[in-house]
mmCIF file of C-alpha atoms in Angstrom:
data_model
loop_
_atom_site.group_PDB
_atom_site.id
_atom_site.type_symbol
_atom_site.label_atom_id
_atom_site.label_comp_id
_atom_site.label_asym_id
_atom_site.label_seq_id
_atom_site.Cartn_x
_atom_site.Cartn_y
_atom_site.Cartn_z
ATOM 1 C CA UNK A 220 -92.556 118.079 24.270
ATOM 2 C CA UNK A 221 -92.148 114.373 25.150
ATOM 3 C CA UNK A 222 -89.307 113.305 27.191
ATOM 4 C CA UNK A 223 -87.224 110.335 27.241
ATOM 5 C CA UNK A 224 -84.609 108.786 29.022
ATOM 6 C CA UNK A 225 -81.019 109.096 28.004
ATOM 7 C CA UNK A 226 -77.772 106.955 29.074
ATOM 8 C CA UNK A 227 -74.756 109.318 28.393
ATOM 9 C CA UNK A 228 -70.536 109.065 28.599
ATOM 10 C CA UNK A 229 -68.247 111.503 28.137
ATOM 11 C CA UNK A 230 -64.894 111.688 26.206
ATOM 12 C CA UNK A 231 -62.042 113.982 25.824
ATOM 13 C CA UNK A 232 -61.257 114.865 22.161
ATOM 14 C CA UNK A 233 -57.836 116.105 21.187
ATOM 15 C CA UNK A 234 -55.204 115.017 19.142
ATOM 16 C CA UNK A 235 -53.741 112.988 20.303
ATOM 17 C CA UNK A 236 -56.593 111.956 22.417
ATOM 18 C CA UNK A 237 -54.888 112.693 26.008
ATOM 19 C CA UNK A 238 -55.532 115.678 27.872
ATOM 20 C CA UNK A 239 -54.028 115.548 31.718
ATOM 21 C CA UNK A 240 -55.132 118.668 32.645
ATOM 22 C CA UNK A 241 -58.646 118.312 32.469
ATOM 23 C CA UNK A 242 -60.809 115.664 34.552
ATOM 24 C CA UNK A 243 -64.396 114.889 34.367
ATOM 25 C CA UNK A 244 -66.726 113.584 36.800
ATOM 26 C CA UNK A 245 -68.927 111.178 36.196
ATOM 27 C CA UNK A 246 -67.652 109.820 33.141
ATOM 28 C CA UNK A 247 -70.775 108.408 32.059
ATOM 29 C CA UNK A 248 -74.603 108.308 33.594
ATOM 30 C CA UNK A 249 -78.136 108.415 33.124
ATOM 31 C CA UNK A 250 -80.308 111.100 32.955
ATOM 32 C CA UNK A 251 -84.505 110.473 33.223
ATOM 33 C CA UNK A 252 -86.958 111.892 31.159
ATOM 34 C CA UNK A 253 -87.350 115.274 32.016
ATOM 35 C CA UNK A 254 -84.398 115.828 34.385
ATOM 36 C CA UNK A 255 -81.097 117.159 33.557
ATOM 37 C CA UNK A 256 -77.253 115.539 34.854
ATOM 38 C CA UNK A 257 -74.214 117.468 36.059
ATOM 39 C CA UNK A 258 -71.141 116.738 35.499
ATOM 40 C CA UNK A 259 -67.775 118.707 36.954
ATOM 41 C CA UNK A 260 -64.528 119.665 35.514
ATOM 42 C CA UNK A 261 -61.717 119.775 36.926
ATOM 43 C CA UNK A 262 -58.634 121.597 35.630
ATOM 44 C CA UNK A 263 -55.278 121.264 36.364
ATOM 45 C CA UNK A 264 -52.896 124.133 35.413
ATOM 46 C CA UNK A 265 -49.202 123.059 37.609
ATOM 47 C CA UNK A 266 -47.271 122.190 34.933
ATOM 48 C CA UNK A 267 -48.210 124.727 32.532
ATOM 49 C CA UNK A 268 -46.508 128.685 32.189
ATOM 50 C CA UNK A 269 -48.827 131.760 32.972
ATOM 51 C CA UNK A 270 -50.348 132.657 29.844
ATOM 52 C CA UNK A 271 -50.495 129.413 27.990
ATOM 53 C CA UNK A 272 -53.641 128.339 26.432
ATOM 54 C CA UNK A 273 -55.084 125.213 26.700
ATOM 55 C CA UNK A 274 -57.750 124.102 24.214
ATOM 56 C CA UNK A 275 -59.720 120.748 24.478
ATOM 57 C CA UNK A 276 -63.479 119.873 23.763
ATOM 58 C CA UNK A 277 -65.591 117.455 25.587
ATOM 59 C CA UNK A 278 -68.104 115.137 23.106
ATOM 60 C CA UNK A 279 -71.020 114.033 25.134
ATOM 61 C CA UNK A 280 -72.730 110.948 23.463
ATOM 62 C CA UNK A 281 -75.986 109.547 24.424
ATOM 63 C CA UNK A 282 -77.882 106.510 23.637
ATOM 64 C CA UNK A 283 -80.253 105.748 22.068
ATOM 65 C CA UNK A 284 -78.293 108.064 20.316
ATOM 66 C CA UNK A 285 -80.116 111.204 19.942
ATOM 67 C CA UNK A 286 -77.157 113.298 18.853
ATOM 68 C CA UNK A 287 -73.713 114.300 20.525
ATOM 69 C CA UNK A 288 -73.157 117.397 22.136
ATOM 70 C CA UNK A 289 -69.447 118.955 21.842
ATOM 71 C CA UNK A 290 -68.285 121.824 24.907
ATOM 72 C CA UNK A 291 -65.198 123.528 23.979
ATOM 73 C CA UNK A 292 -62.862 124.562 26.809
ATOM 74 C CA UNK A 293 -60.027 126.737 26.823
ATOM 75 C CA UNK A 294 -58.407 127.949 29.772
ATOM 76 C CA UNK A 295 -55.668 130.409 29.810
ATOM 77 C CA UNK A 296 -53.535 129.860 32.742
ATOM 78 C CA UNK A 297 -53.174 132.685 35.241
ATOM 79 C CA UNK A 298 -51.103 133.829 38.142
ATOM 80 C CA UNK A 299 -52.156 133.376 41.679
ATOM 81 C CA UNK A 300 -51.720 136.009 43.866
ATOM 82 C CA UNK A 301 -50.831 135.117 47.933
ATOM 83 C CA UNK A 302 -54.292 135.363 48.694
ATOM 84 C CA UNK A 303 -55.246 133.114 46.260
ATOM 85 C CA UNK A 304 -57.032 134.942 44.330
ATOM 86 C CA UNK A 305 -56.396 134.637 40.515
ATOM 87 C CA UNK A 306 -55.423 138.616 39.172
ATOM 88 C CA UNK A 307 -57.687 140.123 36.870
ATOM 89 C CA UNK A 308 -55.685 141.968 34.106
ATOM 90 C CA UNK A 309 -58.919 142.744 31.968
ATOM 91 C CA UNK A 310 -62.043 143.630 32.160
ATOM 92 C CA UNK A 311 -64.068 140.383 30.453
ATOM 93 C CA UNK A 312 -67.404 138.724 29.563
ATOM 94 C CA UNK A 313 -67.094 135.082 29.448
ATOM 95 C CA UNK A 314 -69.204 132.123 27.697
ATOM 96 C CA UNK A 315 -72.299 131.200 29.518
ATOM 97 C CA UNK A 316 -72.345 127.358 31.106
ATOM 98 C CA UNK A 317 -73.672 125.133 29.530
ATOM 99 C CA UNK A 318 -74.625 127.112 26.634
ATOM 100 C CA UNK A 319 -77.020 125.326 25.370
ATOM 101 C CA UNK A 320 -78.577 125.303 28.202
ATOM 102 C CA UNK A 321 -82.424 124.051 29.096
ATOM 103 C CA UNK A 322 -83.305 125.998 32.192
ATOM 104 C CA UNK A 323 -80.345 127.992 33.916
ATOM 105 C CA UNK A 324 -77.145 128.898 33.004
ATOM 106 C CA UNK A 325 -74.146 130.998 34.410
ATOM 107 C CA UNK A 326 -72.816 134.133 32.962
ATOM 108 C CA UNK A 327 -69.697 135.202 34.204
ATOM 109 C CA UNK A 328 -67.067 138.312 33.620
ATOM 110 C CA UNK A 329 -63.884 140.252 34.745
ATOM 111 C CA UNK A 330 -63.261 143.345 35.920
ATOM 112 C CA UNK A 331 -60.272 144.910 35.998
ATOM 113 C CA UNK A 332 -61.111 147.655 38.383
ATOM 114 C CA UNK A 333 -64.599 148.312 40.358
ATOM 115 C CA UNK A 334 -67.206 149.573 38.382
ATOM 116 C CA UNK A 335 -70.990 150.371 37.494
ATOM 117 C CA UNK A 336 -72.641 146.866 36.088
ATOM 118 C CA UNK A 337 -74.920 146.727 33.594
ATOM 119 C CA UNK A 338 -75.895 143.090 32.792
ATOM 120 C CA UNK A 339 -79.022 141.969 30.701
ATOM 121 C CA UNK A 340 -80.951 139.431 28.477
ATOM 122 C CA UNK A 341 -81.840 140.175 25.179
ATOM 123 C CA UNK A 342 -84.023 138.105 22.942
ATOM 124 C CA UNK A 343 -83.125 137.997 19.009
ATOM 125 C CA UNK A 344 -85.171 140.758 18.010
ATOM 126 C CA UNK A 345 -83.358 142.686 20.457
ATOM 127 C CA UNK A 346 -86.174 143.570 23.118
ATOM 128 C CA UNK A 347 -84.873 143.509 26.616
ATOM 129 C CA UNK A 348 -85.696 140.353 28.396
ATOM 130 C CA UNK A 349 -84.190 141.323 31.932
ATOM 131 C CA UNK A 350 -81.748 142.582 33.645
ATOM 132 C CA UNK A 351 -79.381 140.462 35.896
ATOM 133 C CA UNK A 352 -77.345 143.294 37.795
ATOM 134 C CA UNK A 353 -77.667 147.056 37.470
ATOM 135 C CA UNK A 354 -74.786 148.117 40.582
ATOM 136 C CA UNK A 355 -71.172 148.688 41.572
ATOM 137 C CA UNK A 356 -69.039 145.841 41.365
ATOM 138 C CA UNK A 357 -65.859 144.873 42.722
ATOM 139 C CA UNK A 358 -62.558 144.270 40.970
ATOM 140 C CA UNK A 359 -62.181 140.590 40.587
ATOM 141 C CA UNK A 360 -64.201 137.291 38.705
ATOM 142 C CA UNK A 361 -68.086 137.612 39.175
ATOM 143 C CA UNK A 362 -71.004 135.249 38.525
ATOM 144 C CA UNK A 363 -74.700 135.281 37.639
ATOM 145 C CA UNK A 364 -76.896 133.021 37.091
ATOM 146 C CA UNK A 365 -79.733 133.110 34.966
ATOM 147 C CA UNK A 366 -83.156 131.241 35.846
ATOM 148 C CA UNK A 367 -84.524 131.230 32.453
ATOM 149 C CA UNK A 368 -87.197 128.563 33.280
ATOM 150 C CA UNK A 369 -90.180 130.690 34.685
ATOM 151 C CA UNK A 370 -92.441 130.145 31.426
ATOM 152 C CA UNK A 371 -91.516 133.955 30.473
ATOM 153 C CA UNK A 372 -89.633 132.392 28.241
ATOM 154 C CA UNK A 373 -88.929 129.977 25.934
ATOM 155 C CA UNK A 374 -86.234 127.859 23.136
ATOM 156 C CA UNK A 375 -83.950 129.938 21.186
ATOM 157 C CA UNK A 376 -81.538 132.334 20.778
ATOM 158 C CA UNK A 377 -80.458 135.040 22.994
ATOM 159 C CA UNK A 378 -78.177 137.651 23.581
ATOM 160 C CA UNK A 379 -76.251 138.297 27.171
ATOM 161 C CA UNK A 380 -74.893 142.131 27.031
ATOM 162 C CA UNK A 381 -72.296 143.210 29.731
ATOM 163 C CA UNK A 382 -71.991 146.963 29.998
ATOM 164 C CA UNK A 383 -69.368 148.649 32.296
ATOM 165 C CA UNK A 384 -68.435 152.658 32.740
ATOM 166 C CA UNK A 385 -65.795 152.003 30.073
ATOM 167 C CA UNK A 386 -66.412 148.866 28.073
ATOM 168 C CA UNK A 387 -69.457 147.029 26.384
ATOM 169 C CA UNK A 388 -70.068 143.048 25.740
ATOM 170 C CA UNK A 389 -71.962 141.329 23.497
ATOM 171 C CA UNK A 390 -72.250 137.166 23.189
ATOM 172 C CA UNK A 391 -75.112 134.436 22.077
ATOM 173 C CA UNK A 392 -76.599 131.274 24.039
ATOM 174 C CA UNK A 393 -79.438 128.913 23.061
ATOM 175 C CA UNK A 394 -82.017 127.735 25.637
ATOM 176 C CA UNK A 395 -83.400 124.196 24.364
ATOM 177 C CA UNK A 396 -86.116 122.860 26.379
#
């Protein structure tokens, strides 16, 4: 694979163009061959009801321009309980971040009550890659992150599966390297 360096910015598309309830940090940057960049989101949820869904999608742009990568967000606001503690009402499995991802990414979930975990890696012709947790859980938001970049494997699709005593989840990511 040969690497290059990358200059990148960031910009919030929605009609109309203005989201306040999202923030990014850095804006823009530069990333070196070979390395990756963070960035942090920041959401803020005070002037919205419990329950409302907020969509928005950051476009990441690079130059030279090697393509644009779009992240969709949507955050459904919740109700904080006096500990501060956002209440689970479902049991959940959640979109990896950043999916696509090159090395690592996190995999996180809901559940509603404590339970038995099941949480693995598939690849596409289903063979079990590993498993992240096999345990009892608490109630509450959990998550794992997944070290992909040992050389066991490598760029393409795979399959995250989140099995509980009562409920079963499937969803996709894509490691790029």
């Amino acid at each position: 694979n040969m690497g290059f360096s990358v200059n990148w910015n960031i910009r919030a598309v929605l009609s109309p163009g203005v989201i306040p309830w999202i923030t990014y940090s850095p804006n823009s940057g530069y990333v070196e061959a070979g390395n990756t960049g963070t960035v942090t989101v920041d959401f803020n949820t005070v002037d919205h009801d419990v329950g409302e869904v907020l969509i928005a999608q950051l476009q990441f742009n690079s130059d030279p321009d090697v393509g644009s990568q779009n992240v969709d967000i949507q955050v459904i606001v919740g109700d904080q309980e006096a500990t501060g503690q956002t209440e689970v009402t479902e049991t959940a499995l959640n979109a990896s971040f950043p999916n696509p991802f090159t090395d690592h990414t996190t995999i996180s979930f809901s559940l509603k009550q404590a339970s038995n975990v099941k949480l693995s890696i598939y690849n596409v012709k289903g063979q079990l890659v590993e498993t992240l947790v096999n345990d009892n859980m608490d109630k509450g938001n959990h998550e794992i992150e997944w070290n992909a970049d040992s050389g066991r494997v490598g760029s393409g699709i795979y399959f995250y599966k989140l099995e509980t005593e009562n409920k079963s989840f499937l969803k996709k990511m894509i490691m790029m390297k």
